[in-house]
């Protein structure tokens, strides 16, 4: 027993420390990153989520085009827009309103639209409420209610539903309040789910994002807006057409159906493919902006 | 070691064991807990670093340096033992750190990317530091790594505290263990010591010991039994299963240990059975009691044997017979006291010796030859031998018999020798008496023949004296007359002595016969100033006898008394009735010169006299003896006379001699019947006295 004990004791001290000095200090400088095409995803979710959705796609595009490519993470829509304006974003993946804004302000050019899981390259907004809220059965019942929207510049999460409300004769003053949830679809759903707000406006498809967090059966869709062109990839006017074409080609080359690797990439990004697009596809949006008094300049 | 006491050994043994075990367990536990504490510290550091890495993913993605700085500073400030935190990107660019005044670049050279296991122990100026490197990653994508330096000071302090606690706990437990060991050893050795003391007591001979302890409940209490005849009832020293013949219904009729099979099922056994030590102590007690009982029995037997031995020894010592025992080699194994005394030897100096060592060569040769013959033939031998000593000659009747052992073979020789010198003497006396009787008969015949001529001589002498006037012749005649009368008296005495069957049977008043005789001699005695004082018992009844002959006895005795006194003296005559014994006693005591002790046995022999020649014939007392004997009585003399034969107011004067008394005992006429039924003592006394004086 004593031998065992001594064995135990002796074993413990087997860690040999590495001698270093903490007092020998040197000033260090940040080595600048290598130039690369920057790719940004309009902040919809946390950076982590954004990263996990688009990291593979970015890597794929980089690989396919042979161009260095890096994802950047703007914090807010404004930050996004300003970064685009500053040239810190070369490839923008945004909703149509932001795209129109970028196009108008900084000459952004649409290059492709995504095909959503439902097979459409268009999307719409949804007006949601708690299923047990008997007061709200139709869009008309939304009058005088508390409305939580994603962001004033959110397409599916605000503008499309707003256009829909306008089409039904609503103005913003018809609501008891209109609250924005900081640009996060999840916050809108959670706000409605928690009963903080009577109605919420989200982009169609967002409910599935939170299905692991809440019981989405408790949420009902009161009404949906008309279809608008979906999320769009645009490029900075500073990119050469050659680079743009390479990137577009790489995008269009992705085959969700037949290529498992592509499927993985697209599954992560939560869409199933690309269709070519140009600026004309967004005139409908421009019309909506006028309708709702949105300044996209 | 072997000199240590058992208690010390147990205590030391257990102490050593406890110290070893305690030290061992303490060290193991200490090592384990130290290891656990270190592991805990490492896990904590790892958790902190991992948490930080998780939270740093977003700031890294966003390249939000402020948030990075805030996060690492926050964690750094939260815990005192965190020395540093820094964050690098995938290109090993330091994105943020907690150092101020430059960065210790040494850190970049250790615990690089992918080093396993984490953490790496660093020895720095601030002591030992665990350096944790955790990658910041999203999915498979590596964003950078977080490095966290955790001081081991706190952990080491905690380990030291824990070790100290372990040490004190171990000492505490060991100390407690030692106290328990002491108590345990005391408990065990107390009982062992008790057992040892019991053994010592037994060795010293005290069997009344109790090594076992008293019980809470005894068998009769457990079984609620009141059978007091049961051997276990009331026996507080022995357990009932050690006893035979216990009377419980479950008890089989067996002895320990054969009854144990039944006893193990018994509630008494289950209640009172102890551990091995108690079992041993109780068995020991049972043994002691059993041994004590055995020893008591043996002692009792020994006493009996000793008593018998004493008796035998007394008998062998007291017996006047010679007793010796010789073995097959004719060596003496025992010699009685009489034998030893006679040959003036100790028993010790005889035992182990042979005849050759004790007797003369000639005697030894004779003895050896006889003894060997007896041993060879097995036939006993009897003979009479005599030893001549300077003073006397002794006769012995010797019997030698062979002694057989249990096998029937001769193992020795027993000699008994009885002193028959007295018997020989009596035989001689008997022969003498026979001769005297023949002589008396002869003398009677002769006396009768002589009596007639003597009468003629006396008659003619007296006739002639009437005619003779010559004084000278007359004087001569008177002498003839006188001497003839003397002769006639001798002849008359001889006749009286030899005449045995002429007794006249008549009623005799003893007192009257005595008084008649006193009157006859009183005057003559008075002339010599001899006084006769008589005290006669008036209650004496008449008896049957020959008065004249009895008077002759009294006269003889009174004359003898007067003769020994000579002049100036007293004669005390008493008669007493002893109705209980059916006899009367007549004593005649004088104040004369007494009788020498050696003469006492001979005075009644015929012709024995101490008187001058011519004064006595030596027949008076013989005749008196014969008369009294004819009357069924006895006569004996004692000198000097005991007080009972003298008057109460008797005062001895100067001219008195030691004196003697003659006592005559006569049976009463009506007491004769009772005489047969008298106790044997009387008979023996008479026989003894007769034999003494016959």
XYZ file of N, CA, C and O in Angstrom, chain B residues 503-677:
700
model
N -12.931 -78.644 103.941
C -13.638 -77.420 104.296
C -15.019 -77.704 104.817
O -15.704 -78.592 104.329
N -15.386 -76.948 105.900
C -16.713 -77.084 106.470
C -17.534 -75.936 105.921
O -17.079 -74.778 105.890
N -18.691 -76.201 105.442
C -19.529 -75.154 104.886
C -20.551 -74.735 105.919
O -21.381 -75.533 106.333
N -20.439 -73.474 106.400
C -21.358 -72.968 107.413
C -21.518 -71.480 107.188
O -20.788 -70.870 106.439
N -22.468 -70.926 107.911
C -22.686 -69.489 107.802
C -21.684 -68.792 108.689
O -21.544 -69.118 109.879
N -20.981 -67.846 108.114
C -19.900 -67.200 108.852
C -20.189 -65.716 108.918
O -20.513 -65.085 107.907
N -20.090 -65.192 110.141
C -20.128 -63.730 110.295
C -18.685 -63.281 110.308
O -17.928 -63.539 111.249
N -18.313 -62.610 109.227
C -16.899 -62.247 109.040
C -16.425 -61.346 110.172
O -15.352 -61.552 110.763
N -17.283 -60.319 110.452
C -16.890 -59.369 111.494
C -16.630 -60.092 112.828
O -15.658 -59.807 113.535
N -17.520 -60.998 113.137
C -17.380 -61.731 114.420
C -16.105 -62.550 114.429
O -15.345 -62.545 115.407
N -15.821 -63.229 113.286
C -14.606 -64.047 113.241
C -13.374 -63.190 113.409
O -12.416 -63.559 114.096
N -13.426 -61.965 112.821
C -12.277 -61.064 112.943
C -12.121 -60.644 114.406
O -11.012 -60.662 114.967
N -13.276 -60.253 115.019
C -13.211 -59.773 116.405
C -12.707 -60.867 117.360
O -11.939 -60.596 118.295
N -13.137 -62.091 117.126
C -12.659 -63.212 117.965
C -11.139 -63.308 117.880
O -10.438 -63.462 118.903
N -10.616 -63.210 116.700
C -9.171 -63.340 116.527
C -8.468 -62.159 117.196
O -7.442 -62.316 117.857
N -9.060 -60.928 116.998
C -8.439 -59.734 117.589
C -8.338 -59.895 119.099
O -7.311 -59.614 119.711
N -9.472 -60.366 119.686
C -9.481 -60.552 121.142
C -8.389 -61.524 121.576
O -7.731 -61.340 122.598
N -8.177 -62.520 120.785
C -7.209 -63.561 121.111
C -5.787 -63.009 121.174
O -5.013 -63.318 122.092
N -5.480 -62.095 120.156
C -4.091 -61.647 120.074
C -3.878 -60.276 120.675
O -2.740 -59.813 120.825
N -4.959 -59.602 121.024
C -4.887 -58.194 121.411
C -3.938 -57.991 122.586
O -3.066 -57.111 122.560
N -4.105 -58.871 123.536
C -3.312 -58.718 124.745
C -1.847 -58.939 124.497
O -0.995 -58.146 124.916
N -1.558 -60.032 123.780
C -0.164 -60.348 123.472
C 0.493 -59.217 122.705
O 1.629 -58.818 122.986
N -0.272 -58.637 121.741
C 0.289 -57.556 120.921
C 0.518 -56.321 121.759
O 1.473 -55.584 121.542
N -0.435 -56.099 122.647
C -0.345 -54.929 123.479
C 0.952 -54.902 124.259
O 1.510 -53.836 124.511
N 1.416 -56.112 124.641
C 2.654 -56.219 125.381
C 3.812 -55.626 124.563
O 4.774 -55.132 125.112
N 3.716 -55.781 123.258
C 4.765 -55.200 122.383
C 4.388 -53.812 121.858
O 4.918 -53.323 120.880
N 3.407 -53.199 122.528
C 2.902 -51.850 122.205
C 2.419 -51.770 120.718
O 2.692 -50.874 119.976
N 1.793 -52.854 120.377
C 1.169 -52.856 119.042
C -0.330 -52.736 119.236
O -0.936 -53.514 119.969
N -0.911 -51.747 118.548
C -2.311 -51.430 118.769
C -3.104 -51.897 117.546
O -2.713 -51.651 116.392
N -4.188 -52.604 117.886
C -5.045 -53.036 116.769
C -6.227 -52.105 116.695
O -6.981 -51.966 117.664
N -6.364 -51.415 115.529
C -7.493 -50.482 115.345
C -8.363 -51.076 114.247
O -7.892 -51.336 113.127
N -9.634 -51.340 114.650
C -10.475 -51.967 113.642
C -11.674 -51.119 113.321
O -12.184 -50.366 114.153
N -12.046 -51.172 112.056
C -13.232 -50.458 111.572
C -13.988 -51.446 110.709
O -13.655 -51.682 109.544
N -15.009 -52.045 111.327
C -15.710 -53.118 110.631
C -17.059 -52.632 110.148
O -17.775 -51.925 110.865
N -17.355 -52.997 108.974
C -18.629 -52.594 108.348
C -19.730 -53.484 108.882
O -19.700 -54.707 108.693
N -20.683 -52.834 109.577
C -21.732 -53.614 110.225
C -22.699 -54.214 109.222
O -23.451 -55.128 109.541
N -22.672 -53.627 108.019
C -23.673 -54.075 107.038
C -23.255 -55.316 106.279
O -23.932 -55.711 105.337
N -22.174 -55.934 106.699
C -21.720 -57.092 105.936
C -22.620 -58.281 106.233
O -22.789 -58.662 107.392
N -23.210 -58.842 105.216
C -24.064 -59.996 105.462
C -23.222 -61.253 105.723
O -22.045 -61.295 105.329
N -23.789 -62.237 106.417
C -23.040 -63.464 106.625
C -22.811 -64.172 105.301
O -23.607 -64.048 104.377
N -21.703 -64.885 105.257
C -21.442 -65.632 104.041
C -21.180 -67.102 104.411
O -20.960 -67.434 105.573
N -21.164 -67.866 103.370
C -20.985 -69.285 103.598
C -19.511 -69.627 103.526
O -18.836 -69.229 102.580
N -18.983 -70.321 104.521
C -17.577 -70.659 104.495
C -17.200 -71.445 105.760
O -18.053 -71.857 106.551
N -15.880 -71.575 105.882
C -15.349 -72.319 107.049
C -14.798 -71.280 108.010
O -13.774 -70.652 107.775
N -15.549 -71.058 109.128
C -15.168 -69.984 110.041
C -13.798 -70.202 110.651
O -13.009 -69.269 110.738
N -13.520 -71.414 111.059
C -12.254 -71.703 111.714
C -11.090 -71.422 110.793
O -10.068 -70.882 111.173
N -11.257 -71.861 109.554
C -10.161 -71.670 108.611
C -9.980 -70.191 108.289
O -8.864 -69.706 108.144
N -11.126 -69.471 108.217
C -11.010 -68.034 107.964
C -10.320 -67.357 109.136
O -9.491 -66.470 108.964
N -10.691 -67.788 110.349
C -10.043 -67.243 111.541
C -8.536 -67.510 111.486
O -7.724 -66.684 111.890
N -8.179 -68.726 110.965
C -6.748 -69.039 110.806
C -6.087 -68.021 109.872
O -4.963 -67.571 110.110
N -6.824 -67.622 108.847
C -6.281 -66.618 107.911
C -6.045 -65.318 108.643
O -4.987 -64.708 108.574
N -7.129 -64.851 109.372
C -6.988 -63.561 110.081
C -5.823 -63.627 111.058
O -5.047 -62.689 111.145
N -5.715 -64.764 111.747
C -4.666 -64.930 112.741
C -3.288 -64.874 112.078
O -2.383 -64.195 112.552
N -3.155 -65.595 110.991
C -1.914 -65.564 110.216
C -1.522 -64.152 109.860
O -0.391 -63.721 110.070
N -2.542 -63.420 109.300
C -2.249 -62.088 108.803
C -1.885 -61.159 109.955
O -0.963 -60.347 109.849
N -2.641 -61.278 111.088
C -2.358 -60.413 112.237
C -0.982 -60.753 112.817
O -0.214 -59.856 113.152
N -0.667 -62.052 112.930
C 0.643 -62.450 113.432
C 1.758 -61.923 112.546
O 2.776 -61.412 113.032
N 1.569 -62.065 111.220
C 2.566 -61.533 110.277
C 2.765 -60.065 110.501
O 3.896 -59.575 110.532
N 1.595 -59.328 110.669
C 1.673 -57.879 110.850
C 2.471 -57.571 112.108
O 3.340 -56.690 112.109
N 2.142 -58.282 113.182
C 2.844 -58.031 114.436
C 4.320 -58.368 114.295
O 5.181 -57.647 114.816
N 4.604 -59.437 113.544
C 6.002 -59.840 113.368
C 6.795 -58.755 112.636
O 7.914 -58.441 113.010
N 6.198 -58.144 111.576
C 6.964 -57.147 110.830
C 7.073 -55.849 111.621
O 8.001 -55.085 111.416
N 6.092 -55.575 112.505
C 6.194 -54.352 113.308
C 7.246 -54.548 114.389
O 8.083 -53.706 114.621
N 7.227 -55.696 115.026
C 8.117 -55.936 116.150
C 7.551 -55.269 117.386
O 6.716 -55.845 118.056
N 7.901 -53.980 117.578
C 7.364 -53.223 118.695
C 6.937 -51.862 118.203
O 7.474 -51.343 117.239
N 5.982 -51.293 118.942
C 5.450 -49.956 118.638
C 4.910 -49.875 117.199
O 5.654 -49.695 116.242
N 3.648 -50.019 117.146
C 3.038 -49.870 115.821
C 1.538 -50.024 115.880
O 0.954 -50.164 116.956
N 0.949 -49.941 114.714
C -0.501 -50.044 114.653
C -0.867 -51.046 113.557
O -0.188 -51.171 112.538
N -1.943 -51.717 113.881
C -2.509 -52.608 112.870
C -3.925 -52.139 112.617
O -4.710 -52.007 113.554
N -4.244 -51.838 111.336
C -5.579 -51.349 110.995
C -6.329 -52.433 110.282
O -5.893 -52.924 109.248
N -7.439 -52.839 110.939
C -8.251 -53.891 110.328
C -9.544 -53.251 109.844
O -10.214 -52.522 110.591
N -9.880 -53.479 108.583
C -11.115 -52.923 108.020
C -11.887 -54.028 107.328
O -11.311 -54.967 106.797
N -13.226 -53.869 107.432
C -14.040 -54.733 106.578
C -15.027 -53.836 105.845
O -15.546 -52.887 106.429
N -15.206 -54.141 104.572
C -16.073 -53.276 103.766
C -16.940 -54.145 102.887
O -16.507 -55.191 102.406
N -18.129 -53.595 102.717
C -19.032 -54.307 101.811
C -19.017 -53.592 100.459
O -19.208 -52.372 100.380
N -18.766 -54.338 99.444
C -18.889 -53.758 98.089
C -20.017 -54.487 97.404
O -19.832 -55.480 96.696
N -21.246 -53.928 97.702
C -22.447 -54.633 97.252
C -22.536 -54.655 95.739
O -23.046 -55.611 95.145
N -22.050 -53.556 95.111
C -22.161 -53.486 93.642
C -21.431 -54.643 92.976
O -21.898 -55.202 91.979
N -20.268 -54.922 93.509
C -19.494 -55.999 92.894
C -19.761 -57.344 93.569
O -19.135 -58.364 93.226
N -20.632 -57.313 94.594
C -21.039 -58.561 95.231
C -19.924 -59.214 96.039
O -19.760 -60.426 95.981
N -19.151 -58.432 96.731
C -18.066 -59.023 97.522
C -17.776 -58.131 98.724
O -18.167 -56.954 98.750
N -17.062 -58.713 99.663
C -16.619 -57.940 100.820
C -15.117 -57.970 100.849
O -14.483 -58.887 100.322
N -14.595 -56.868 101.429
C -13.145 -56.713 101.428
C -12.680 -56.593 102.872
O -13.213 -55.787 103.643
N -11.699 -57.398 103.202
C -11.077 -57.307 104.534
C -9.625 -56.929 104.297
O -8.937 -57.579 103.497
N -9.208 -55.808 104.962
C -7.807 -55.418 104.796
C -7.145 -55.333 106.153
O -7.758 -54.894 107.119
N -5.895 -55.768 106.193
C -5.119 -55.711 107.433
C -3.828 -55.006 107.098
O -2.979 -55.546 106.364
N -3.759 -53.723 107.544
C -2.602 -52.915 107.212
C -1.737 -52.732 108.428
O -2.241 -52.602 109.550
N -0.447 -52.739 108.213
C 0.454 -52.576 109.344
C 1.376 -51.396 109.104
O 1.382 -50.805 108.019
N 2.094 -51.031 110.111
C 3.050 -49.925 109.987
C 4.465 -50.481 110.065
O 5.380 -49.845 110.565
N 4.650 -51.679 109.586
C 5.932 -52.345 109.670
C 6.894 -51.904 108.594
O 6.721 -50.867 107.957
N 7.868 -52.761 108.372
C 8.959 -52.367 107.485
C 8.590 -52.505 105.998
O 9.357 -52.146 105.132
N 7.423 -53.042 105.776
C 6.968 -53.120 104.396
C 7.534 -54.333 103.675
O 8.313 -55.102 104.224
N 7.117 -54.513 102.424
C 7.540 -55.660 101.644
C 8.296 -55.139 100.433
O 7.806 -54.236 99.715
N 9.464 -55.674 100.228
C 10.249 -55.267 99.058
C 9.495 -55.664 97.799
O 8.810 -56.691 97.768
N 9.667 -54.804 96.773
C 8.892 -55.019 95.542
C 9.197 -56.380 94.939
O 8.299 -57.046 94.423
N 10.466 -56.789 94.991
C 10.804 -58.073 94.373
C 10.246 -59.264 95.137
O 10.123 -60.355 94.600
N 9.860 -59.035 96.430
C 9.288 -60.132 97.236
C 7.799 -60.257 97.076
O 7.218 -61.246 97.418
N 7.185 -59.163 96.514
C 5.716 -59.157 96.476
C 5.178 -60.330 95.691
O 4.137 -60.876 96.008
N 5.922 -60.724 94.666
C 5.437 -61.817 93.830
C 5.681 -63.199 94.452
O 5.212 -64.192 93.919
N 6.434 -63.237 95.522
C 6.822 -64.554 96.030
C 6.255 -64.869 97.419
O 6.376 -65.993 97.895
N 5.656 -63.850 98.048
C 5.304 -64.046 99.477
C 4.292 -65.142 99.695
O 4.189 -65.699 100.782
N 3.492 -65.435 98.624
C 2.503 -66.499 98.821
C 3.038 -67.878 98.419
O 2.316 -68.851 98.449
N 4.334 -67.912 98.018
C 4.936 -69.218 97.695
C 5.175 -69.988 98.991
O 5.562 -69.394 100.007
N 4.970 -71.282 98.977
C 5.246 -72.074 100.186
C 6.728 -72.016 100.553
O 7.573 -71.954 99.640
N 6.955 -71.951 101.771
C 8.311 -71.963 102.335
C 9.078 -70.701 102.051
O 10.262 -70.625 102.268
N 8.400 -69.665 101.514
C 9.084 -68.403 101.334
C 8.895 -67.611 102.602
O 7.775 -67.368 103.041
N 10.016 -67.184 103.187
C 9.904 -66.376 104.390
C 11.089 -65.444 104.465
O 12.165 -65.731 103.940
N 10.776 -64.288 105.051
C 11.861 -63.336 105.285
C 12.193 -63.307 106.771
O 13.022 -62.530 107.219
N 11.509 -64.174 107.539
C 11.742 -64.187 108.986
C 13.027 -64.947 109.292
O 13.517 -65.705 108.435
N 13.487 -64.719 110.513
C 14.684 -65.449 110.933
C 14.386 -66.951 110.962
O 13.232 -67.356 111.114
N 15.485 -67.726 110.827
C 15.299 -69.177 110.842
C 14.704 -69.571 112.188
O 15.135 -69.102 113.233
N 13.691 -70.361 112.133
C 13.053 -70.808 113.359
C 11.861 -69.980 113.724
O 11.014 -70.414 114.476
N 11.769 -68.774 113.172
C 10.634 -67.910 113.524
C 9.429 -68.245 112.685
O 8.299 -68.130 113.122
N 9.658 -68.587 111.410
C 8.495 -68.875 110.570
C 8.770 -70.067 109.686
O 9.929 -70.398 109.410
N 7.675 -70.701 109.286
C 7.836 -71.900 108.472
C 7.776 -71.590 106.981
O 8.098 -72.440 106.138
N 7.245 -70.376 106.647
C 7.091 -70.052 105.221
C 5.852 -70.675 104.657
O 5.677 -70.709 103.448
N 4.984 -71.193 105.574
C 3.774 -71.832 105.052
C 2.526 -71.024 105.346
O 1.479 -71.274 104.763
N 2.620 -70.036 106.296
C 1.437 -69.302 106.749
C 0.673 -68.646 105.619
O -0.530 -68.854 105.465
N 1.360 -67.849 104.789
C 0.653 -67.137 103.730
C 0.186 -68.101 102.648
O -0.867 -67.901 102.051
N 0.994 -69.184 102.407
C 0.566 -70.174 101.412
C -0.732 -70.815 101.839
O -1.658 -70.979 101.029
N -0.800 -71.116 103.176
C -2.021 -71.732 103.698
C -3.181 -70.770 103.571
O -4.269 -71.131 103.114
N -2.911 -69.504 103.980
C -3.978 -68.495 103.904
C -4.470 -68.352 102.467
O -5.680 -68.269 102.186
N -3.541 -68.308 101.535
C -3.889 -68.181 100.129
C -4.815 -69.286 99.700
O -5.812 -69.071 99.020
N -4.411 -70.504 100.153
C -5.202 -71.684 99.808
C -6.611 -71.570 100.377
O -7.583 -71.891 99.684
N -6.746 -71.118 101.646
C -8.070 -71.022 102.274
C -8.943 -70.030 101.503
O -10.095 -70.302 101.174
N -8.365 -68.853 101.239
C -9.155 -67.819 100.551
C -9.561 -68.298 99.155
O -10.683 -68.087 98.702
N -8.631 -68.983 98.511
C -8.910 -69.504 97.184
C -10.073 -70.490 97.245
O -10.943 -70.478 96.366
N -10.045 -71.323 98.346
C -11.136 -72.277 98.512
C -12.471 -71.575 98.679
O -13.519 -72.114 98.341
N -12.449 -70.353 99.273
C -13.684 -69.600 99.466
C -14.088 -68.813 98.225
O -15.023 -68.020 98.263
N -13.325 -68.960 97.144
C -13.667 -68.260 95.880
C -13.181 -66.830 95.893
O -13.557 -66.042 95.017
N -12.354 -66.495 96.876
C -11.896 -65.107 96.927
C -10.456 -65.002 96.482
O -9.901 -65.912 95.882
N -9.881 -63.860 96.791
C -8.468 -63.702 96.453
C -7.789 -62.868 97.523
O -8.443 -62.106 98.257
N -6.495 -62.979 97.561
C -5.707 -62.264 98.558
C -4.498 -61.695 97.858
O -3.931 -62.315 96.965
N -4.185 -60.431 98.180
C -2.975 -59.835 97.614
C -2.422 -58.819 98.585
O -3.102 -58.389 99.524
N -1.162 -58.474 98.357
C -0.499 -57.544 99.265
C -0.048 -56.328 98.486
O 0.279 -56.430 97.303
N -0.121 -55.142 99.147
C 0.347 -53.909 98.536
C 1.227 -53.227 99.553
O 0.857 -53.125 100.723
N 2.395 -52.754 99.113
C 3.288 -52.085 100.046
C 3.901 -50.897 99.334
O 4.427 -51.048 98.218
N 3.859 -49.724 99.917
C 3.122 -49.366 101.130
C 1.622 -49.349 100.861
O 1.224 -49.236 99.698
N 0.802 -49.360 101.923
C -0.646 -49.460 101.737
C -1.248 -48.177 101.173
O -0.858 -47.087 101.592
N -2.125 -48.267 100.202
C -2.842 -47.087 99.716
C -3.698 -46.512 100.832
O -4.048 -47.198 101.785
N -4.046 -45.224 100.674
C -4.772 -44.526 101.754
C -6.106 -45.161 102.066
O -6.598 -45.101 103.200
N -6.711 -45.746 101.058
C -8.060 -46.273 101.266
C -8.089 -47.402 102.312
O -9.129 -47.718 102.854
N -6.932 -48.009 102.574
C -6.884 -49.101 103.559
C -6.461 -48.601 104.925
O -6.266 -49.368 105.841
N -6.287 -47.274 105.052
C -5.897 -46.686 106.339
C -7.028 -45.801 106.816
O -7.800 -45.281 105.985
N -7.160 -45.618 108.138
C -8.216 -44.724 108.645
C -7.947 -43.294 108.189
O -6.803 -42.917 107.906
N -9.026 -42.552 108.154
C -8.915 -41.199 107.632
C -8.000 -40.342 108.500
O -7.346 -39.434 107.984
N -8.002 -40.611 109.801
C -7.206 -39.761 110.685
C -5.821 -40.373 110.946
O -5.156 -40.064 111.916
N -5.406 -41.262 110.027
C -4.126 -41.927 110.242
C -2.987 -40.926 110.098
O -2.933 -40.165 109.137
N -2.164 -40.939 111.202
C -0.991 -40.065 111.118
C 0.242 -40.928 111.340
O 0.305 -41.729 112.276
N 1.168 -40.753 110.449
C 2.346 -41.614 110.486
C 3.353 -41.096 111.506
O 3.654 -39.910 111.540
N 3.761 -42.028 112.344
C 4.759 -41.611 113.351
C 6.159 -41.989 112.901
O 6.332 -42.722 111.922
N 7.123 -41.469 113.666
C 8.516 -41.620 113.229
C 8.957 -43.073 113.164
O 9.678 -43.478 112.260
N 8.512 -43.850 114.148
C 8.997 -45.216 114.208
C 8.218 -46.170 113.312
O 8.446 -47.360 113.315
N 7.245 -45.626 112.570
C 6.487 -46.479 111.645
C 7.309 -46.739 110.388
O 8.029 -45.875 109.887
N 7.207 -47.927 109.930
C 7.840 -48.252 108.645
C 6.910 -47.893 107.504
O 5.841 -47.326 107.730
N 7.322 -48.217 106.275
C 6.424 -47.921 105.125
C 5.125 -48.714 105.181
O 4.095 -48.265 104.713
N 5.184 -49.883 105.854
C 3.974 -50.653 106.028
C 3.561 -51.412 104.807
O 4.119 -51.245 103.729
N 2.580 -52.295 105.036
C 2.022 -53.078 103.934
C 0.592 -53.403 104.303
O 0.184 -53.252 105.450
N -0.173 -53.751 103.267
C -1.538 -54.152 103.553
C -1.807 -55.460 102.840
O -1.355 -55.686 101.717
N -2.506 -56.332 103.508
C -2.998 -57.567 102.901
C -4.488 -57.419 102.723
O -5.190 -57.091 103.676
N -4.920 -57.597 101.514
C -6.331 -57.401 101.205
C -6.931 -58.751 100.830
O -6.373 -59.477 100.004
N -8.042 -59.037 101.479
C -8.754 -60.286 101.192
C -10.109 -59.912 100.621
O -10.837 -59.113 101.224
N -10.408 -60.425 99.449
C -11.725 -60.185 98.868
C -12.463 -61.520 98.853
O -11.946 -62.513 98.354
N -13.697 -61.449 99.385
C -14.487 -62.684 99.432
C -15.816 -62.439 98.758
O -16.427 -61.378 98.945
N -16.262 -63.368 97.988
C -17.561 -63.186 97.342
C -18.680 -63.371 98.339
O -18.580 -64.184 99.254
N -19.733 -62.550 98.182
C -20.900 -62.696 99.060
C -21.668 -63.925 98.623
O -21.615 -64.336 97.460
N -22.419 -64.451 99.586
C -23.143 -65.686 99.297
C -24.157 -65.465 98.185
O -24.249 -66.225 97.223
N -24.909 -64.336 98.276
C -25.929 -64.097 97.245
C -25.366 -63.387 96.028
O -26.048 -63.116 95.073
N -24.124 -63.029 96.099
C -23.498 -62.322 94.957
C -22.855 -63.271 93.983
O -22.372 -62.870 92.928
N -22.849 -64.516 94.317
C -22.165 -65.465 93.438
C -22.834 -65.555 92.073
O -22.189 -65.729 91.061
N -24.177 -65.417 92.196
C -24.910 -65.499 90.939
C -24.478 -64.382 89.985
O -24.279 -64.573 88.809
N -24.405 -63.201 90.596
C -24.060 -62.035 89.777
C -22.642 -62.091 89.231
O -22.305 -61.445 88.269
N -21.831 -62.887 89.957
C -20.422 -62.878 89.584
C -20.196 -63.309 88.131
O -19.354 -62.767 87.430
N -21.051 -64.278 87.693
C -20.900 -64.767 86.312
C -21.160 -63.668 85.300
O -20.568 -63.637 84.233
N -22.101 -62.784 85.647
C -22.495 -61.756 84.673
C -21.684 -60.476 84.841
O -21.958 -59.475 84.219
